[in-house]
mmCIF file of C-alpha atoms in Angstrom:
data_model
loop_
_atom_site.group_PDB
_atom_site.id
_atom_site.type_symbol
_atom_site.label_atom_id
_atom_site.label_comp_id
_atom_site.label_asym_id
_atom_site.label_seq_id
_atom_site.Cartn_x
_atom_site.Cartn_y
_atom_site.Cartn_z
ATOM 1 C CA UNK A 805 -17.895 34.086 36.426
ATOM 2 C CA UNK A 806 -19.007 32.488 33.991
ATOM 3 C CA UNK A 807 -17.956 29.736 30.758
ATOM 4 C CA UNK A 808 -18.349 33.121 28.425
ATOM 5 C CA UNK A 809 -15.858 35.110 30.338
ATOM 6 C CA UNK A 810 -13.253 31.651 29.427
ATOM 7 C CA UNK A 811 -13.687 32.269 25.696
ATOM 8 C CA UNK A 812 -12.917 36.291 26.692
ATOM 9 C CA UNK A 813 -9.720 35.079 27.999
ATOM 10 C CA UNK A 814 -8.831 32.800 24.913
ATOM 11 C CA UNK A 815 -9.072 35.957 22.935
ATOM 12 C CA UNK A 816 -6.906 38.049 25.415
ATOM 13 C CA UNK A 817 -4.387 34.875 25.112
ATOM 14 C CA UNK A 818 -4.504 35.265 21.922
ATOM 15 C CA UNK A 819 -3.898 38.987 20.966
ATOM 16 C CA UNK A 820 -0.917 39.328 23.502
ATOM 17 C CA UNK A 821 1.222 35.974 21.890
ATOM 18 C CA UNK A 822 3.609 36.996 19.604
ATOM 19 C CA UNK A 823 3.263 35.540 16.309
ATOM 20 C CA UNK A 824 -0.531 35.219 16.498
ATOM 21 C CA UNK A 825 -1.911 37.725 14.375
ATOM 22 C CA UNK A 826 -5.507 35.812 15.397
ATOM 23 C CA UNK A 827 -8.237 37.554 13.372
ATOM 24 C CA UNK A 828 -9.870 34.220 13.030
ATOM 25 C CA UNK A 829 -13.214 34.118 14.578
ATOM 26 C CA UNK A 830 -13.665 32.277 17.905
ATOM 27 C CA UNK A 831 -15.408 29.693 16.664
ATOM 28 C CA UNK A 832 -12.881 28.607 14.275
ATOM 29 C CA UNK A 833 -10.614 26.875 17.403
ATOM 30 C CA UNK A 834 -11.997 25.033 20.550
ATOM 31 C CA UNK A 835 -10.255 26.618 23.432
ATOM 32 C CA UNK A 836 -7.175 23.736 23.532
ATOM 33 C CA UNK A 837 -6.304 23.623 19.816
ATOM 34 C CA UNK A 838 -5.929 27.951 20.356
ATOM 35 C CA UNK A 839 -3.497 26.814 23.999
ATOM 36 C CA UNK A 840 -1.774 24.683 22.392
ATOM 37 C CA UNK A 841 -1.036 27.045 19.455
ATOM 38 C CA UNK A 842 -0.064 29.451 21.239
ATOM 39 C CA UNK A 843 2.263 27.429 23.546
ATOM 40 C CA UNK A 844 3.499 25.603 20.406
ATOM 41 C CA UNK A 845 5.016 29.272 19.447
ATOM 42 C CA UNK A 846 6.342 30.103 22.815
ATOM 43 C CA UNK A 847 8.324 26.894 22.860
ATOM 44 C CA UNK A 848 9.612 28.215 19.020
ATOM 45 C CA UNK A 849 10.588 31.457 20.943
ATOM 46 C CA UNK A 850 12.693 29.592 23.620
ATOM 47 C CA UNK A 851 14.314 26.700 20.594
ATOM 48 C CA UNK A 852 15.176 29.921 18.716
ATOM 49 C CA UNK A 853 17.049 31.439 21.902
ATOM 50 C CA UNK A 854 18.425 27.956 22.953
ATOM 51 C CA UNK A 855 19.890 28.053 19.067
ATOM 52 C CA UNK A 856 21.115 31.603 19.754
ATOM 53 C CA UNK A 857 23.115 30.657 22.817
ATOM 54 C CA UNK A 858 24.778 27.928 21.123
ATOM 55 C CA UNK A 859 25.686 29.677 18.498
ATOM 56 C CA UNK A 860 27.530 32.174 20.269
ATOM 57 C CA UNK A 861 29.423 29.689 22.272
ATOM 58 C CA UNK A 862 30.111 28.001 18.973
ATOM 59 C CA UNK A 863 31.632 31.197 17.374
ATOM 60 C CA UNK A 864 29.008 30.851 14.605
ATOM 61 C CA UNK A 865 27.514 34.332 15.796
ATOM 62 C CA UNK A 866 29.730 37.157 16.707
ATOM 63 C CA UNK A 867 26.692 39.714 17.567
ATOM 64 C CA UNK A 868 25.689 39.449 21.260
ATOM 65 C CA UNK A 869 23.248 41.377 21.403
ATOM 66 C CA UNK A 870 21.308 39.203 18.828
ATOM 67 C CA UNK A 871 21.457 36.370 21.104
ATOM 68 C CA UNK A 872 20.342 38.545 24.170
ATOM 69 C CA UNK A 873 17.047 39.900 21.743
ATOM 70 C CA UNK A 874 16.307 36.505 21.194
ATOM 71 C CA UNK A 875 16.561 35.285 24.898
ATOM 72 C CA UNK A 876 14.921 38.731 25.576
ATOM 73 C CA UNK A 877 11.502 37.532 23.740
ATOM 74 C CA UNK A 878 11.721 33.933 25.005
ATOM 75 C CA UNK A 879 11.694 35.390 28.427
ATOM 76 C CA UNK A 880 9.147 37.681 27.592
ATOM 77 C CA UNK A 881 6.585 35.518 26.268
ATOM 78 C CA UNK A 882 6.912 32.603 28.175
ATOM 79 C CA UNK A 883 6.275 35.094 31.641
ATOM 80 C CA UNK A 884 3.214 35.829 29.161
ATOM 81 C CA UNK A 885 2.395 32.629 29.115
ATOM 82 C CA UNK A 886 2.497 32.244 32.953
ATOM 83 C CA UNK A 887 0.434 35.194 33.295
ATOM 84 C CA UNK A 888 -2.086 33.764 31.286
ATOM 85 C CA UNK A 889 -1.895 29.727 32.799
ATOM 86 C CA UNK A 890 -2.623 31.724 36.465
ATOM 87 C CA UNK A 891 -5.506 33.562 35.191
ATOM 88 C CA UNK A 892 -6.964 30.191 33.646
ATOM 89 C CA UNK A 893 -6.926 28.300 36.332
ATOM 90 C CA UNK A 894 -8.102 30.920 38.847
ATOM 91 C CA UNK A 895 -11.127 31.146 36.116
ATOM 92 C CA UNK A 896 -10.891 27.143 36.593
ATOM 93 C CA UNK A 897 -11.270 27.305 40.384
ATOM 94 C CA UNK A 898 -14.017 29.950 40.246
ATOM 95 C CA UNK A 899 -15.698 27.740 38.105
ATOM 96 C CA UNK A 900 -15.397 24.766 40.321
ATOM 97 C CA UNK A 901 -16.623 26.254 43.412
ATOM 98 C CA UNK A 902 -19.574 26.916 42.051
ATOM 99 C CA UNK A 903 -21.898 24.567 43.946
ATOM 100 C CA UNK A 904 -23.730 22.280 42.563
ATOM 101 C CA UNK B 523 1.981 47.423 17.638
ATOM 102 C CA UNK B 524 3.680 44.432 19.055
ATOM 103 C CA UNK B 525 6.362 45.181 21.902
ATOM 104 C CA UNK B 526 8.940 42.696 19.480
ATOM 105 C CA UNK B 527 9.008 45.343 17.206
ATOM 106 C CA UNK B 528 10.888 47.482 19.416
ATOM 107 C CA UNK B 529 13.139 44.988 20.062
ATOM 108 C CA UNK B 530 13.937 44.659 16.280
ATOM 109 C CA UNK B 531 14.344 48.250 15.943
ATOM 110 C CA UNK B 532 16.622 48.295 18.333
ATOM 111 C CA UNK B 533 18.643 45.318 17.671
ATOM 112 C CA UNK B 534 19.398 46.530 13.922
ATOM 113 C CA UNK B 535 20.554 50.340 15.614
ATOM 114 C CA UNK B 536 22.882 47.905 17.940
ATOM 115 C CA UNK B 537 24.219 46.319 14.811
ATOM 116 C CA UNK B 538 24.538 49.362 12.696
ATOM 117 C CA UNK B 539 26.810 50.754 15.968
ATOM 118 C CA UNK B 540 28.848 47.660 15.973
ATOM 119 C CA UNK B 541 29.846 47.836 12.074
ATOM 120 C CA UNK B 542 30.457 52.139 12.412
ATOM 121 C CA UNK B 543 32.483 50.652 15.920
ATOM 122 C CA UNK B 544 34.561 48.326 13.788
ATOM 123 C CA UNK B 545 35.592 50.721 11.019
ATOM 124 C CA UNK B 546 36.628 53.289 13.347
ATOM 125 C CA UNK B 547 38.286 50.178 14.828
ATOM 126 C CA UNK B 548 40.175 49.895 11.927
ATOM 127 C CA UNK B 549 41.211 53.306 11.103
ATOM 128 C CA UNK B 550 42.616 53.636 14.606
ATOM 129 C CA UNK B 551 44.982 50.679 13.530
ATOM 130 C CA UNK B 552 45.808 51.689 10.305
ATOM 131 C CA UNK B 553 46.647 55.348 11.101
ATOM 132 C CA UNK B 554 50.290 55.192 9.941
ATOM 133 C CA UNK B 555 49.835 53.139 7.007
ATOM 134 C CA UNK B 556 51.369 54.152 3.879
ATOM 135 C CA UNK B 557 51.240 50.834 1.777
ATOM 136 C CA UNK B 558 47.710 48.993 0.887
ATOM 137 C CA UNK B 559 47.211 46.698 -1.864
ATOM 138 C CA UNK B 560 45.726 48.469 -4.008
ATOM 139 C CA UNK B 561 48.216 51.095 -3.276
ATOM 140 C CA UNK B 562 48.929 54.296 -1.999
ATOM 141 C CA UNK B 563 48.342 55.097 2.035
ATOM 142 C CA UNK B 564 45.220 53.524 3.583
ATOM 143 C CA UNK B 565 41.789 56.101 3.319
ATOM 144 C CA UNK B 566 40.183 56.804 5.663
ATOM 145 C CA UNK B 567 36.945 54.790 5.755
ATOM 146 C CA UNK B 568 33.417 55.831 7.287
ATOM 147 C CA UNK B 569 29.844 54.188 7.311
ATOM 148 C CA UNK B 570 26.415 55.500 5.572
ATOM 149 C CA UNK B 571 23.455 54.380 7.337
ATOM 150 C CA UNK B 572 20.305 54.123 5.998
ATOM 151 C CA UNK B 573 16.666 54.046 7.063
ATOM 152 C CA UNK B 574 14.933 50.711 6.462
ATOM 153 C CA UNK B 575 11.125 50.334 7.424
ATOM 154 C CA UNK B 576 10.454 47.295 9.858
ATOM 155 C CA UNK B 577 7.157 46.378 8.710
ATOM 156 C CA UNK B 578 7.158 45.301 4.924
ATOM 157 C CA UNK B 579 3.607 44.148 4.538
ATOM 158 C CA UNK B 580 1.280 46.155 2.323
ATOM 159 C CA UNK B 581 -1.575 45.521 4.833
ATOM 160 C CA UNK B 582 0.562 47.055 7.541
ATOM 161 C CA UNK B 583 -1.369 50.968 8.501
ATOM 162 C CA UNK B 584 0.873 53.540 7.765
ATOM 163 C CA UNK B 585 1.712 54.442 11.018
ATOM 164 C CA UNK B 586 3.654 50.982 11.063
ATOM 165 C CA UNK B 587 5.483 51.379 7.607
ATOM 166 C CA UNK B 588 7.119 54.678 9.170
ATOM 167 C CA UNK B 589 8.829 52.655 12.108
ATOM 168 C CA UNK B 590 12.305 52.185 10.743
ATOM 169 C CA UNK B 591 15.181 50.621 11.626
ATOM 170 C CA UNK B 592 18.472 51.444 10.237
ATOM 171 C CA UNK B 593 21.028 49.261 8.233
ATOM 172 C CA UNK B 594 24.927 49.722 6.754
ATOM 173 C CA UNK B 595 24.381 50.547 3.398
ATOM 174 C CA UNK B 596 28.246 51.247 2.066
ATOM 175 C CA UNK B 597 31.479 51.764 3.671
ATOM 176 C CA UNK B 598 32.912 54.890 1.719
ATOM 177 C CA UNK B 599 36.470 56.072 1.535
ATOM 178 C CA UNK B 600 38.019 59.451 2.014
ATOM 179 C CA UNK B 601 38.790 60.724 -1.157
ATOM 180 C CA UNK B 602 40.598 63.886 0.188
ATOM 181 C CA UNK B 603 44.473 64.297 -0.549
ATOM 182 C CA UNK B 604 46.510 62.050 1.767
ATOM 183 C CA UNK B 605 48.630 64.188 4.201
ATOM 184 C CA UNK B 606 52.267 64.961 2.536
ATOM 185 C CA UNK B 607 54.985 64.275 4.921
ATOM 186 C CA UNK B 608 58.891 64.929 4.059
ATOM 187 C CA UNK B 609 60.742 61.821 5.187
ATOM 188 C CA UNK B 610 63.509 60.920 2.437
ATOM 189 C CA UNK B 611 64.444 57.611 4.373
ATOM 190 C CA UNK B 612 61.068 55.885 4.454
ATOM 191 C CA UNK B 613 60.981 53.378 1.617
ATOM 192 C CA UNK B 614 57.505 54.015 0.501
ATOM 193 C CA UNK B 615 58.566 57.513 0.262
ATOM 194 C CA UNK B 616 58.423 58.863 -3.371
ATOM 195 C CA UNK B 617 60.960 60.673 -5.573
ATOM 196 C CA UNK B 618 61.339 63.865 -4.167
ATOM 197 C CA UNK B 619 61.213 62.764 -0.305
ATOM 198 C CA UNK B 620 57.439 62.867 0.293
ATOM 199 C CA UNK B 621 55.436 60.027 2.085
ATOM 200 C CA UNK B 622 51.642 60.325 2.060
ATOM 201 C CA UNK B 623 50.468 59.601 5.322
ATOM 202 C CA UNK B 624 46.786 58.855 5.834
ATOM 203 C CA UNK B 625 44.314 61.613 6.154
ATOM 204 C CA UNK B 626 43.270 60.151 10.167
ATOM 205 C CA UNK B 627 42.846 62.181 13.129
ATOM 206 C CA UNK B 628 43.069 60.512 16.093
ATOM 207 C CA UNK B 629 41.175 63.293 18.458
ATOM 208 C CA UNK B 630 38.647 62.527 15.988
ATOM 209 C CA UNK B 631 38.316 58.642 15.824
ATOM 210 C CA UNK B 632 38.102 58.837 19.504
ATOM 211 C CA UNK B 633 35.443 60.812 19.429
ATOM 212 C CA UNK B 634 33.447 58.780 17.210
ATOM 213 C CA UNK B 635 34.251 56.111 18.897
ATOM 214 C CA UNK B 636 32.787 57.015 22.254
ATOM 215 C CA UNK B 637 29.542 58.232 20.248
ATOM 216 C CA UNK B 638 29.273 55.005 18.841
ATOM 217 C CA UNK B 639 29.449 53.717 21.963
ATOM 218 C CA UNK B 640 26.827 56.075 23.561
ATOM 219 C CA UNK B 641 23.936 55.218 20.862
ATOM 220 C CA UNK B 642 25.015 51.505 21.125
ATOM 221 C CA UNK B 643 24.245 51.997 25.263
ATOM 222 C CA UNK B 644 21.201 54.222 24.008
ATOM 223 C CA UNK B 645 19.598 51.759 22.094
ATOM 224 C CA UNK B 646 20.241 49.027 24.610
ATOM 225 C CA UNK B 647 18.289 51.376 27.042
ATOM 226 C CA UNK B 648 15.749 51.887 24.477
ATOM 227 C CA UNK B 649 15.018 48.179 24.358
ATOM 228 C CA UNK B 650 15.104 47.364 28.244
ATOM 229 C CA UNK B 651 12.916 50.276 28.385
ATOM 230 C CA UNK B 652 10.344 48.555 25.776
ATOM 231 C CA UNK B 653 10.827 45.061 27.951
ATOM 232 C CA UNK B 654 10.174 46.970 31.700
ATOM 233 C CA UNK B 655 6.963 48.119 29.939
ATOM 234 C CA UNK B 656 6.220 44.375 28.422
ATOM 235 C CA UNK B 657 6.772 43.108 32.288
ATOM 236 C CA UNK B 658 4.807 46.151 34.427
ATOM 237 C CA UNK B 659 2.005 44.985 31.638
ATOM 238 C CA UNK B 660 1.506 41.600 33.046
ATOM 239 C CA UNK B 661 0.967 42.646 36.769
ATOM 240 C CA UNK B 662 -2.398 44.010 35.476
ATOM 241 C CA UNK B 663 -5.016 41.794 37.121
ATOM 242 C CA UNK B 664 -2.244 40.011 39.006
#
């Protein structure tokens, strides 16, 4: 494996986030300003289902199933997320053991 | 297209089954009404639903402007003669001894109600479906 194949999973990070309709070329974004943009959505995802809950609780929202939609994406996304942060840093290790 | 659009889909069928739930809600309570305020027995009210695309954007293909969801667009009221009944000692009962009772059926109501209930189940299927899909995705390459 090589450093190519870590840009070719910035661009898979990229098309599965929600909310990251990335048609921006590659070069545009080093590979932590793209992370942390898409983990700077994510965390949206889980303050919008955090808001969701309370306002249930709170009465504000009598729909249920709105609040379960939005804790359905937060879920969703974030086991994205982990998908992706285990295939980085197997990438990570490959690249590490690479001797020298 | 994006597996949230499902969700969204979904979500605004589960809303549109909650408002048809709480009008039939409310004819089932008001079925032997014979005074409103703005007079006369209580009609008998029902929902039109409507067919709203999910995508908006211009640049969307058309493939994705044909994915609709569906809103409430207007609660509409019977208009059909109230049912006459001949009970001379109700006070909302009119010269000659007729009360009009409203036009509800409750076979009916039930009915709709336990449809409404159905394609409120079915579109919570629909959208646990979409997310079982979402998950079995990520175990590729696990």
């Amino acid at each position: 494996m090589n450093i190519n194949d870590i840009t070719q999973m910035q661009t898979f990070s990229s098309g599965i986030n929600k909310g990251i309709e990335q048609k921006a070329p590659m070069d545009e974004g080093s590979f932590g300003n793209i992370l942390k943009d898409s983990i700077q959505k994510i965390d949206g995802l889980q303050k919008e289902a955090d808001k969701a809950i309370i306002d249930l609780s709170s009465g504000k929202s009598k729909n249920i199933h709105e609040t379960m939609v939005a804790i359905g994406k937060a879920d969703l996304s974030f086991r994205m997320m982990m998908q992706l942060r285990n295939k980085i840093t197997d990438a990570y290790q490959e690249v590490m053991r690479m001797a020298v | 297209m994006d597996i949230f659009a499902t969700f969204k889909i979904s979500s605004s069928g589960m809303a549109a089954q909650r408002t048809r739930i709480n009008v039939i809600a409310s004819n089932l309570a008001n079925i032997n009404t014979t005074r409103t305020p703005e007079g006369g027995p209580y009609r008998k009210k029902g929902v039109v639903f409507e067919a709203v695309p999910v995508f908006q954007k211009k640049l969307d293909s058309e493939i994705k402007r044909n994915m609709k969801g569906v809103k409430v667009v207007e609660i509409v009221e019977d208009q059909t003669q109230p049912k006459m009944i001949y009970d001379p000692s109700h006070p909302d009962a009119d010269e000659k001894g007729y009360l009009a009772m409203p036009n509800i059926n409750l076979m009916e109501e039930m009915v709709n109600m336990l449809t409404a209930t159905r394609s409120y189940e079915a579109n919570i299927a629909a959208m646990n479906t979409a997310k079982g899909m979402a998950v079995k995705a990520l175990e590729i390459g696990r």
